[in-house]
Short mmCIF file of C-alpha atoms in Angstrom, two decimals:
data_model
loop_
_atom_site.label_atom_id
_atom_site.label_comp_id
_atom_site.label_asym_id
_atom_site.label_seq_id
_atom_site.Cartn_x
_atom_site.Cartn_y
_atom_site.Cartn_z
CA UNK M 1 -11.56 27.68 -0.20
CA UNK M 2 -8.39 29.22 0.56
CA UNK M 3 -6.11 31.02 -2.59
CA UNK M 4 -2.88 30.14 -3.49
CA UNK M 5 -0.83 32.71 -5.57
CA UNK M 6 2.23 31.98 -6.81
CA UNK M 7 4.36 32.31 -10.22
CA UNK M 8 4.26 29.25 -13.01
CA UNK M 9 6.33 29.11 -15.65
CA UNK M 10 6.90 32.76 -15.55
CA UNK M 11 3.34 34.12 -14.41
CA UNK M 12 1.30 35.07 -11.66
CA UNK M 13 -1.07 32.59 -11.29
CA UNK M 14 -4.15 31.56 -8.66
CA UNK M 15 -5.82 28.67 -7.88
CA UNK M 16 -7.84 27.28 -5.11
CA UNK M 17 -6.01 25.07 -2.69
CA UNK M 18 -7.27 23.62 0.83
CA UNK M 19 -4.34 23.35 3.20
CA UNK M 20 -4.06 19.30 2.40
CA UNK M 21 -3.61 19.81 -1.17
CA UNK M 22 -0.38 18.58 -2.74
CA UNK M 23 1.01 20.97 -5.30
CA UNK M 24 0.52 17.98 -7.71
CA UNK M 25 -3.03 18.38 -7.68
CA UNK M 26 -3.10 22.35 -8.15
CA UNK M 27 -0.33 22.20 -10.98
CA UNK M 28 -2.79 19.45 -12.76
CA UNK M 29 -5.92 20.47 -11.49
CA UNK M 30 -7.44 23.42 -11.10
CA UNK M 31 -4.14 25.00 -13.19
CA UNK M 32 -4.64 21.81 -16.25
CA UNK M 33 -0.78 21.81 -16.73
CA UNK M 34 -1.19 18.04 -17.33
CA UNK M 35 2.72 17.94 -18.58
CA UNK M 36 3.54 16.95 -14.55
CA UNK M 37 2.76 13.50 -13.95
CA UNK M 38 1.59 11.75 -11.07
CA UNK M 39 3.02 7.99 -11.64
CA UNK M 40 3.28 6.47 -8.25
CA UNK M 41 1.97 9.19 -5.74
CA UNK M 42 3.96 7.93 -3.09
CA UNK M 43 7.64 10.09 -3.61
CA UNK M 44 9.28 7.10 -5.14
CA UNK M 45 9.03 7.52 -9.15
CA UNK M 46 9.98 11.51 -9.58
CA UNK M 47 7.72 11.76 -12.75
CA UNK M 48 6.25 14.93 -10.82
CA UNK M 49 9.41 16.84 -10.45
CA UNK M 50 8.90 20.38 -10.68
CA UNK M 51 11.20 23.27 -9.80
CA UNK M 52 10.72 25.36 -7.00
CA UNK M 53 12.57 28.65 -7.13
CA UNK M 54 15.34 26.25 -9.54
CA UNK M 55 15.56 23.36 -7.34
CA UNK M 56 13.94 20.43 -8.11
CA UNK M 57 11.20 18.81 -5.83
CA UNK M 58 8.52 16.27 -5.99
CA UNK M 59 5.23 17.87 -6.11
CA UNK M 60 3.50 14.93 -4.61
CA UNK M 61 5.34 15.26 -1.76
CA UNK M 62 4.70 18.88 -1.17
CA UNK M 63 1.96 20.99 -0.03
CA UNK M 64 0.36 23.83 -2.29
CA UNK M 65 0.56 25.94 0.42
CA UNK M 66 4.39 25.47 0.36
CA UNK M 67 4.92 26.54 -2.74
CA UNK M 68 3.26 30.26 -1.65
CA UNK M 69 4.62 33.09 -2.78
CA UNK M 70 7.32 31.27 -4.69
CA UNK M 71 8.23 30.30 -8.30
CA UNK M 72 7.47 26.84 -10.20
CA UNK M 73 8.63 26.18 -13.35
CA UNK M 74 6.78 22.93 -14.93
CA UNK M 75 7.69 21.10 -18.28
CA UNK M 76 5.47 23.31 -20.01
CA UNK M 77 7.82 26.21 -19.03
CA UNK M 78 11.36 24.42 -19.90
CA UNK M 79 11.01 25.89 -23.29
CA UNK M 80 11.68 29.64 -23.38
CA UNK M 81 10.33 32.15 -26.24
CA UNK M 82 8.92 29.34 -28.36
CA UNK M 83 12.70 27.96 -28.57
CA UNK M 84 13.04 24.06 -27.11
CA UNK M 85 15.33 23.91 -24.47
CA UNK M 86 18.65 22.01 -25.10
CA UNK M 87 17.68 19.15 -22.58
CA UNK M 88 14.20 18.46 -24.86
CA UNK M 89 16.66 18.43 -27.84
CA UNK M 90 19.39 16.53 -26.45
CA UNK M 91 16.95 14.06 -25.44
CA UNK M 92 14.98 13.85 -29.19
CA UNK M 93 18.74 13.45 -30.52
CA UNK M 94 19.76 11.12 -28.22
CA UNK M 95 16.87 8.84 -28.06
CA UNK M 96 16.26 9.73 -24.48
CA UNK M 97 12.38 8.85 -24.12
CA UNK M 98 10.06 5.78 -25.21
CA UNK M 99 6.62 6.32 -23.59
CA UNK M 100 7.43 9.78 -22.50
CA UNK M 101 5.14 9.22 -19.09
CA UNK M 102 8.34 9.96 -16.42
CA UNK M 103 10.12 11.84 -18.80
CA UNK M 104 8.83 15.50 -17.46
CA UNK M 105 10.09 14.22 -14.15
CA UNK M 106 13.36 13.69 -15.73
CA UNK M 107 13.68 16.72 -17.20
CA UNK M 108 12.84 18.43 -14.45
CA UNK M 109 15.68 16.79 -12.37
CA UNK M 110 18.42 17.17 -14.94
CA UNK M 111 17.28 20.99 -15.25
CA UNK M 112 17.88 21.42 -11.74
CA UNK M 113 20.92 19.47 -11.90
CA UNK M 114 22.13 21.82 -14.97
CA UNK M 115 21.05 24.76 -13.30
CA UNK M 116 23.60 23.95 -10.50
CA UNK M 117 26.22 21.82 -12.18
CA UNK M 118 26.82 23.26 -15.82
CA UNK M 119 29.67 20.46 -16.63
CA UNK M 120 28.19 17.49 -14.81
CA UNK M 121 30.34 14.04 -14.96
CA UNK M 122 28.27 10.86 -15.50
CA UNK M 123 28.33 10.27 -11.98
CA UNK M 124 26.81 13.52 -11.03
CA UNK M 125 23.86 12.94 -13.29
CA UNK M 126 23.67 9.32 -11.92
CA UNK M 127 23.35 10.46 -8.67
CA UNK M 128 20.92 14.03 -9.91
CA UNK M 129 17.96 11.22 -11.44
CA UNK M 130 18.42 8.53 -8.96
CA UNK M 131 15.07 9.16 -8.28
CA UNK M 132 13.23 9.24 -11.43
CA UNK M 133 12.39 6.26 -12.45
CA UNK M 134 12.33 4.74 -16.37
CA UNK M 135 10.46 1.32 -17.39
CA UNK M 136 11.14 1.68 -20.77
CA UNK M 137 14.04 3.34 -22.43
CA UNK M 138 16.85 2.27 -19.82
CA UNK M 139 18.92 4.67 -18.16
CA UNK M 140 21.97 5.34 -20.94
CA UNK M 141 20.42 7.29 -23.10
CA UNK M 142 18.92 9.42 -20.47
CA UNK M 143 22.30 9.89 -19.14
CA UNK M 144 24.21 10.84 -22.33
CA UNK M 145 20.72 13.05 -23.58
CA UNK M 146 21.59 15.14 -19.96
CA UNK M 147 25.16 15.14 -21.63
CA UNK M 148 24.53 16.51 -24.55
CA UNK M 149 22.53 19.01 -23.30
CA UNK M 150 24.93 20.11 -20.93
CA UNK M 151 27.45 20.40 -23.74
CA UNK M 152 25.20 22.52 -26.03
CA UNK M 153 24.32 24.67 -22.91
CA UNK M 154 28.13 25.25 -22.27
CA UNK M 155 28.50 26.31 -26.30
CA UNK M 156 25.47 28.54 -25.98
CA UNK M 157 27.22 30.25 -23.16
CA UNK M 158 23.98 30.00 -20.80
CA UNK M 159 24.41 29.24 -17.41
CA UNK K 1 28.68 3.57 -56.49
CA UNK K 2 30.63 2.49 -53.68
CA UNK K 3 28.55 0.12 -51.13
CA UNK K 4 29.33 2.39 -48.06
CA UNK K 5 26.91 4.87 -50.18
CA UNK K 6 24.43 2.44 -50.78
CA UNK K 7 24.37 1.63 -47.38
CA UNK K 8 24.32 4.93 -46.20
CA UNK K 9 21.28 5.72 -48.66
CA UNK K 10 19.05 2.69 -46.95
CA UNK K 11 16.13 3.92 -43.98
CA UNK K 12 16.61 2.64 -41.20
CA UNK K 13 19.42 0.88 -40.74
CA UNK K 14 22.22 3.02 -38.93
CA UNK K 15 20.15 5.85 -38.88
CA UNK K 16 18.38 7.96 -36.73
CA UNK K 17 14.96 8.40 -37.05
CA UNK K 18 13.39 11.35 -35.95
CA UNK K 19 10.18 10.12 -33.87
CA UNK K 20 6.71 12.02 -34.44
CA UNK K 21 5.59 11.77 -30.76
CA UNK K 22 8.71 13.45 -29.23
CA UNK K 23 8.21 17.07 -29.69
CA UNK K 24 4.53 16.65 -27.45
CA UNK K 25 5.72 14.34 -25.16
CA UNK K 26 9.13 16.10 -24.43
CA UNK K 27 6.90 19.52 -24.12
CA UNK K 28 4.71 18.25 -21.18
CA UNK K 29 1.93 18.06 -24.27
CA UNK K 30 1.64 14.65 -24.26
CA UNK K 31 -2.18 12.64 -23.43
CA UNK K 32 -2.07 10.01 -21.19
CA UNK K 33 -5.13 8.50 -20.06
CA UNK K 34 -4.98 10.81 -16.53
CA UNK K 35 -4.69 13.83 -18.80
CA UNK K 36 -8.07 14.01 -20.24
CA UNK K 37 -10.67 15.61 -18.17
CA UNK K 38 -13.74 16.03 -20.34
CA UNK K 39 -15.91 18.33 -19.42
CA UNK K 40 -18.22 17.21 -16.38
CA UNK K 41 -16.70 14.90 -15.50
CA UNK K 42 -16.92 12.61 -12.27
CA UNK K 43 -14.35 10.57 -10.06
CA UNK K 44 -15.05 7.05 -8.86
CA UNK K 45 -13.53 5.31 -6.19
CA UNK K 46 -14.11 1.81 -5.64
CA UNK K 47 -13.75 0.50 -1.96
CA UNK K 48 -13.14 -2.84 -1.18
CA UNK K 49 -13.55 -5.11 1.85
CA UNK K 50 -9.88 -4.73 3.65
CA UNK K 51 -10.78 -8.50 5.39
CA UNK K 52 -10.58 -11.60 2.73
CA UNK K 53 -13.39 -14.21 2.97
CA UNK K 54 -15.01 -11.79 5.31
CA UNK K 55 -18.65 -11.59 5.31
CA UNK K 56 -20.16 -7.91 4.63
CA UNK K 57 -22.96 -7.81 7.49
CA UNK K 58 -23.92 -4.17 6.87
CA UNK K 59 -22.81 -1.36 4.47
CA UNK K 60 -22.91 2.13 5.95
CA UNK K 61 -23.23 4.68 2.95
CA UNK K 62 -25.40 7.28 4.17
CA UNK K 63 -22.65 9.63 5.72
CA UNK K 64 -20.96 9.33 2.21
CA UNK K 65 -23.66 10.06 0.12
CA UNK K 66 -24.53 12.89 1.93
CA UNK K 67 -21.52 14.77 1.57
CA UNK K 68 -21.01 18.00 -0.29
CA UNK K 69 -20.12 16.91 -4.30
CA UNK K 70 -20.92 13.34 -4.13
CA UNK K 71 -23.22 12.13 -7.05
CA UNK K 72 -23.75 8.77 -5.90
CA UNK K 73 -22.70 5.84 -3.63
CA UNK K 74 -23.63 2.41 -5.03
CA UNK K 75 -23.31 -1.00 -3.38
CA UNK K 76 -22.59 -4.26 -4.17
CA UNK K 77 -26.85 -5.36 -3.50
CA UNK K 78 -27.79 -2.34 -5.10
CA UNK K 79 -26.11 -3.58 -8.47
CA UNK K 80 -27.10 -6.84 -8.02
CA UNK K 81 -30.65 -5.64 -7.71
CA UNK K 82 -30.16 -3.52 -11.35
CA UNK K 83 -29.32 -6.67 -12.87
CA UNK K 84 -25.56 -5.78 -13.19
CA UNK K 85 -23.35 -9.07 -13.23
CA UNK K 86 -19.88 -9.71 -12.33
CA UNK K 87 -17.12 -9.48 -14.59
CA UNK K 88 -17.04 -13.06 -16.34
CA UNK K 89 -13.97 -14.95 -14.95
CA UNK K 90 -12.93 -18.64 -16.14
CA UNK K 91 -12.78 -19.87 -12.54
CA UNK K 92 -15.64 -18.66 -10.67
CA UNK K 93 -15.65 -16.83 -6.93
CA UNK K 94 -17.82 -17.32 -4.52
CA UNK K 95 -20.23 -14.56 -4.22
CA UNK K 96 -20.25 -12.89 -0.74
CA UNK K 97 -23.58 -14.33 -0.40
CA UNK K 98 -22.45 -18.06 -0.81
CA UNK K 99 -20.82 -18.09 2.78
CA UNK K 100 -23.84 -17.49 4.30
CA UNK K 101 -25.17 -21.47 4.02
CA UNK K 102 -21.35 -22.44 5.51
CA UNK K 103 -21.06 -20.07 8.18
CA UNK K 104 -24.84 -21.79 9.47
CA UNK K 105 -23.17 -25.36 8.92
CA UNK K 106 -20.08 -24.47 10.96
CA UNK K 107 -22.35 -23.04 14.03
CA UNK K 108 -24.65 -26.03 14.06
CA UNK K 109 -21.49 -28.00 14.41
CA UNK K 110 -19.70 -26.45 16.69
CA UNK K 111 -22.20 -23.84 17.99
CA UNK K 112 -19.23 -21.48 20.58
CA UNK K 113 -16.42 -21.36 18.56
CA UNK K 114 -18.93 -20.86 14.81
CA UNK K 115 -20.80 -18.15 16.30
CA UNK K 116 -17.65 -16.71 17.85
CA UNK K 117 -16.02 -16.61 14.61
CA UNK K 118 -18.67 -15.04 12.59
CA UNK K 119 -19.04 -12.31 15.42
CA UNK K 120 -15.40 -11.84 15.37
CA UNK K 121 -15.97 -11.47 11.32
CA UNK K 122 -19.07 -8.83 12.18
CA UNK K 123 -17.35 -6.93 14.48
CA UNK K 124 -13.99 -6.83 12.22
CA UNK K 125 -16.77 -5.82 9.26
CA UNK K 126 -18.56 -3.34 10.25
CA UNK K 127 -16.19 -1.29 11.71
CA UNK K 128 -14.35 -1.58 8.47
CA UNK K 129 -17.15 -0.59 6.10
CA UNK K 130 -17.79 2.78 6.55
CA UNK K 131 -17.95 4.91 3.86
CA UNK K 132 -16.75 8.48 4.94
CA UNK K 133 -14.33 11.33 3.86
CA UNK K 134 -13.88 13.54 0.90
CA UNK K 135 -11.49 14.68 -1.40
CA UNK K 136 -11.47 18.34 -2.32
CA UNK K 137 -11.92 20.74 -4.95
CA UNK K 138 -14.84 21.97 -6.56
CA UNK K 139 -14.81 24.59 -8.64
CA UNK K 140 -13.61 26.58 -11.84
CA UNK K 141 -10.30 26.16 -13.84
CA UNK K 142 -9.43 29.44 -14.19
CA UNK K 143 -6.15 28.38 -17.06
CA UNK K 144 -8.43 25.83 -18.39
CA UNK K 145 -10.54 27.93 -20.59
CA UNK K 146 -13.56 26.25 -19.82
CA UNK K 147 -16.15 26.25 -16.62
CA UNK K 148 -15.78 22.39 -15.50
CA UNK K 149 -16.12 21.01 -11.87
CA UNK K 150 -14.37 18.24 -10.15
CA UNK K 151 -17.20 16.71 -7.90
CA UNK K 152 -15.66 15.16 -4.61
CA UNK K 153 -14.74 11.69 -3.82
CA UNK K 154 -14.81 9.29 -1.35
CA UNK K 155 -12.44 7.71 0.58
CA UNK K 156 -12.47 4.69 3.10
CA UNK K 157 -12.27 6.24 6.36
CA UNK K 158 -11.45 3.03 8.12
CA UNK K 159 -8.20 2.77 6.50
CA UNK K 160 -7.25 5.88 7.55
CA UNK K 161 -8.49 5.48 11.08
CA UNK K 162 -6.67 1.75 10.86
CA UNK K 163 -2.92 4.21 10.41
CA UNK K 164 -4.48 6.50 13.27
CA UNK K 165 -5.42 9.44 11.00
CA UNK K 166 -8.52 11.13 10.49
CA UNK K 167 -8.86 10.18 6.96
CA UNK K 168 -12.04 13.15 6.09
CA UNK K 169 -9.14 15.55 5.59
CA UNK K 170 -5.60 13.53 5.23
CA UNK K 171 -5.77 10.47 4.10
CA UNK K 172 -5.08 10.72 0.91
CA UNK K 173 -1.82 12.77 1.83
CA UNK K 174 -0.23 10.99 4.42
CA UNK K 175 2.61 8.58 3.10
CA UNK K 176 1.88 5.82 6.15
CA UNK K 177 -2.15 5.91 5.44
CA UNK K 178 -1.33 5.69 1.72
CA UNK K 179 0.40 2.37 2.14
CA UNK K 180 -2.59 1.36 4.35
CA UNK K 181 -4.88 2.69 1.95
CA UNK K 182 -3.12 1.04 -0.89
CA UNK K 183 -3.46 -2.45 1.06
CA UNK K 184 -6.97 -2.44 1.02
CA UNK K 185 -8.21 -0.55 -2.02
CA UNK K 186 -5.51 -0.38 -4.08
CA UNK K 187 -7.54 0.99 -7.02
CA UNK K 188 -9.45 3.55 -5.49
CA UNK K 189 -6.48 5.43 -4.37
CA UNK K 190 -4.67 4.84 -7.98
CA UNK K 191 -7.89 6.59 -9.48
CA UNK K 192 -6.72 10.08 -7.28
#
């Protein structure tokens, strides 16, 4: 079996990947980074977003092979030097998770969305989750957590 | 003492509460059910008839059991014969079996159009019923800190060939043989 290389969460990493393997299956396979979910395997729920080289992508919906050569950061890497990031605060203080099973995914997006936007307006972040999909906490406190965040990653000064 | 301090003393009530679970779940360390992989352990995939009230003439398993990875492929008879029963239900099914004795009645009554039925039914069947495919890897986790392997799984190549795709490599990837897949054995592709 063909091997993929490529950097997660900030390190070289290998695993074996056939060309039809989606990345979903690597990341929580043979690489046990069961943080990304798989919720509807059909591109339609988000709870597998991942970022690819900062932008943020389904991994059910992309090859392995795709992601060659290039970097993915999972939930597992959000946090950096043992310090939680300001979206997995902002969403503790703000009551933005029930269940917690899309909530990676939603992460994910509003990283990507940070990553690019630093001041987002509601609308932005509307439009940045519209597809990850919630059953149980409803969308307002996800929406103000991504707020918050934003605002305490402004104070911090990080981009 | 003032009753906004009272209040303001009380749990609960107007307060946040700091939930145990968020920390894991909010660190991608959560464990849901698809999360635990003990060691050893094997994938099943059930497939199901894609035809309702069809008759099952003939089960091909022998191309599926014979694949690399597969442990075991067990049919409906072959439970039967071990004794296993159905899942208790309050309003009982007919067994696949019990259409046998009205399938005869209809061709002794009206012997063309019975017989043409239930060879429309074969035909439909058995080129439905073919166990075939694979899914991938076997191997070691090299990040998991432990040796475990992943043993391969089957998948219902007629689906596949039903969207036009050869379903021993893609099926399980392809968007339009997912929805066909997920027609006809819904459960068997949840359980990838």
């Amino acid at each position: 079996m063909p091997t993929l290389q490529f950097k997660i969460n900030g390190r070289a990493a290998q695993a074996p990947a056939e060309a039809q393997d989606l990345l979903v299956d690597v990341i929580r396979g043979p690489l046990a980074l069961t943080g990304t979910h798989v919720g509807c395997d059909t591109g339609q729920c988000g709870a597998c977003t991942v970022l690819v080289d900062g932008h943020a992508v389904r991994s059910c919906t992309m090859l392995a092979v795709q992601a060659a050569g290039r970097e993915v950061t999972t939930v597992e890497g959000l946090s950096q030097g043992g310090k939680p990031h300001a979206l997995q605060l902002a969403f503790m203080q703000c009551h933005g998770l029930q269940c917690g099973f899309c909530t990676p995914g939603v992460l994910m997006s509003a990283a990507g969305l940070l990553r690019e936007n630093p001041a987002p307006s509601e609308a932005d972040i509307v439009d940045a989750l519209e597809g990850n999909l919630c059953r149980c906490t409803g969308y307002v406190n996800i929406v103000a957590s991504v707020q918050q965040a934003a605002k305490m990653l402004r104070a911090e000064g990080v981009k | 003492m003032s009753a906004t301090t009272f209040e303001a003393g009380r749990f609960g009530s107007g307060q946040q509460v700091q939930r145990v679970e968020d920390p894991a779940l909010l660190a991608g360390k959560g464990q849901f059910t698809d999360d635990v992989s003990p060691a050893g352990e094997l994938q099943v995939v059930f497939v199901r008839s894609p035809h309702a009230h069809a008759r099952i003439v003939a089960i091909h398993s022998a191309a599926a059991s014979s694949m690399p990875g597969v442990v075991a492929v067990f049919t409906g008879a072959q439970l039967a014969q071990a004794g296993v029963k159905p899942l208790p239900v309050v309003v009982p099914f007919k067994r696949a079996g019990e259409h046998r004795h009205h399938a005869g009645h209809r061709r002794r009554g009206r012997a063309v159009n019975g017989h043409d039925a239930c060879m429309r039914v074969r035909r439909a069947h058995e080129h439905h019923v073919q166990l075939a495919g694979r899914r991938h890897v076997v191997g070691e986790l090299p990040l998991a800190g432990e040796q475990r392997r992943v043993f391969d799984t089957l998948h219902l190549l007629a689906a596949a060939e039903a969207a036009g795709i050869d379903g021993r490599n893609s099926a399980h990837f392809v968007p339009s043989a997912r929805s066909s897949l997920a027609a006809s054995c819904t459960d068997a592709t949840m359980l990838t």
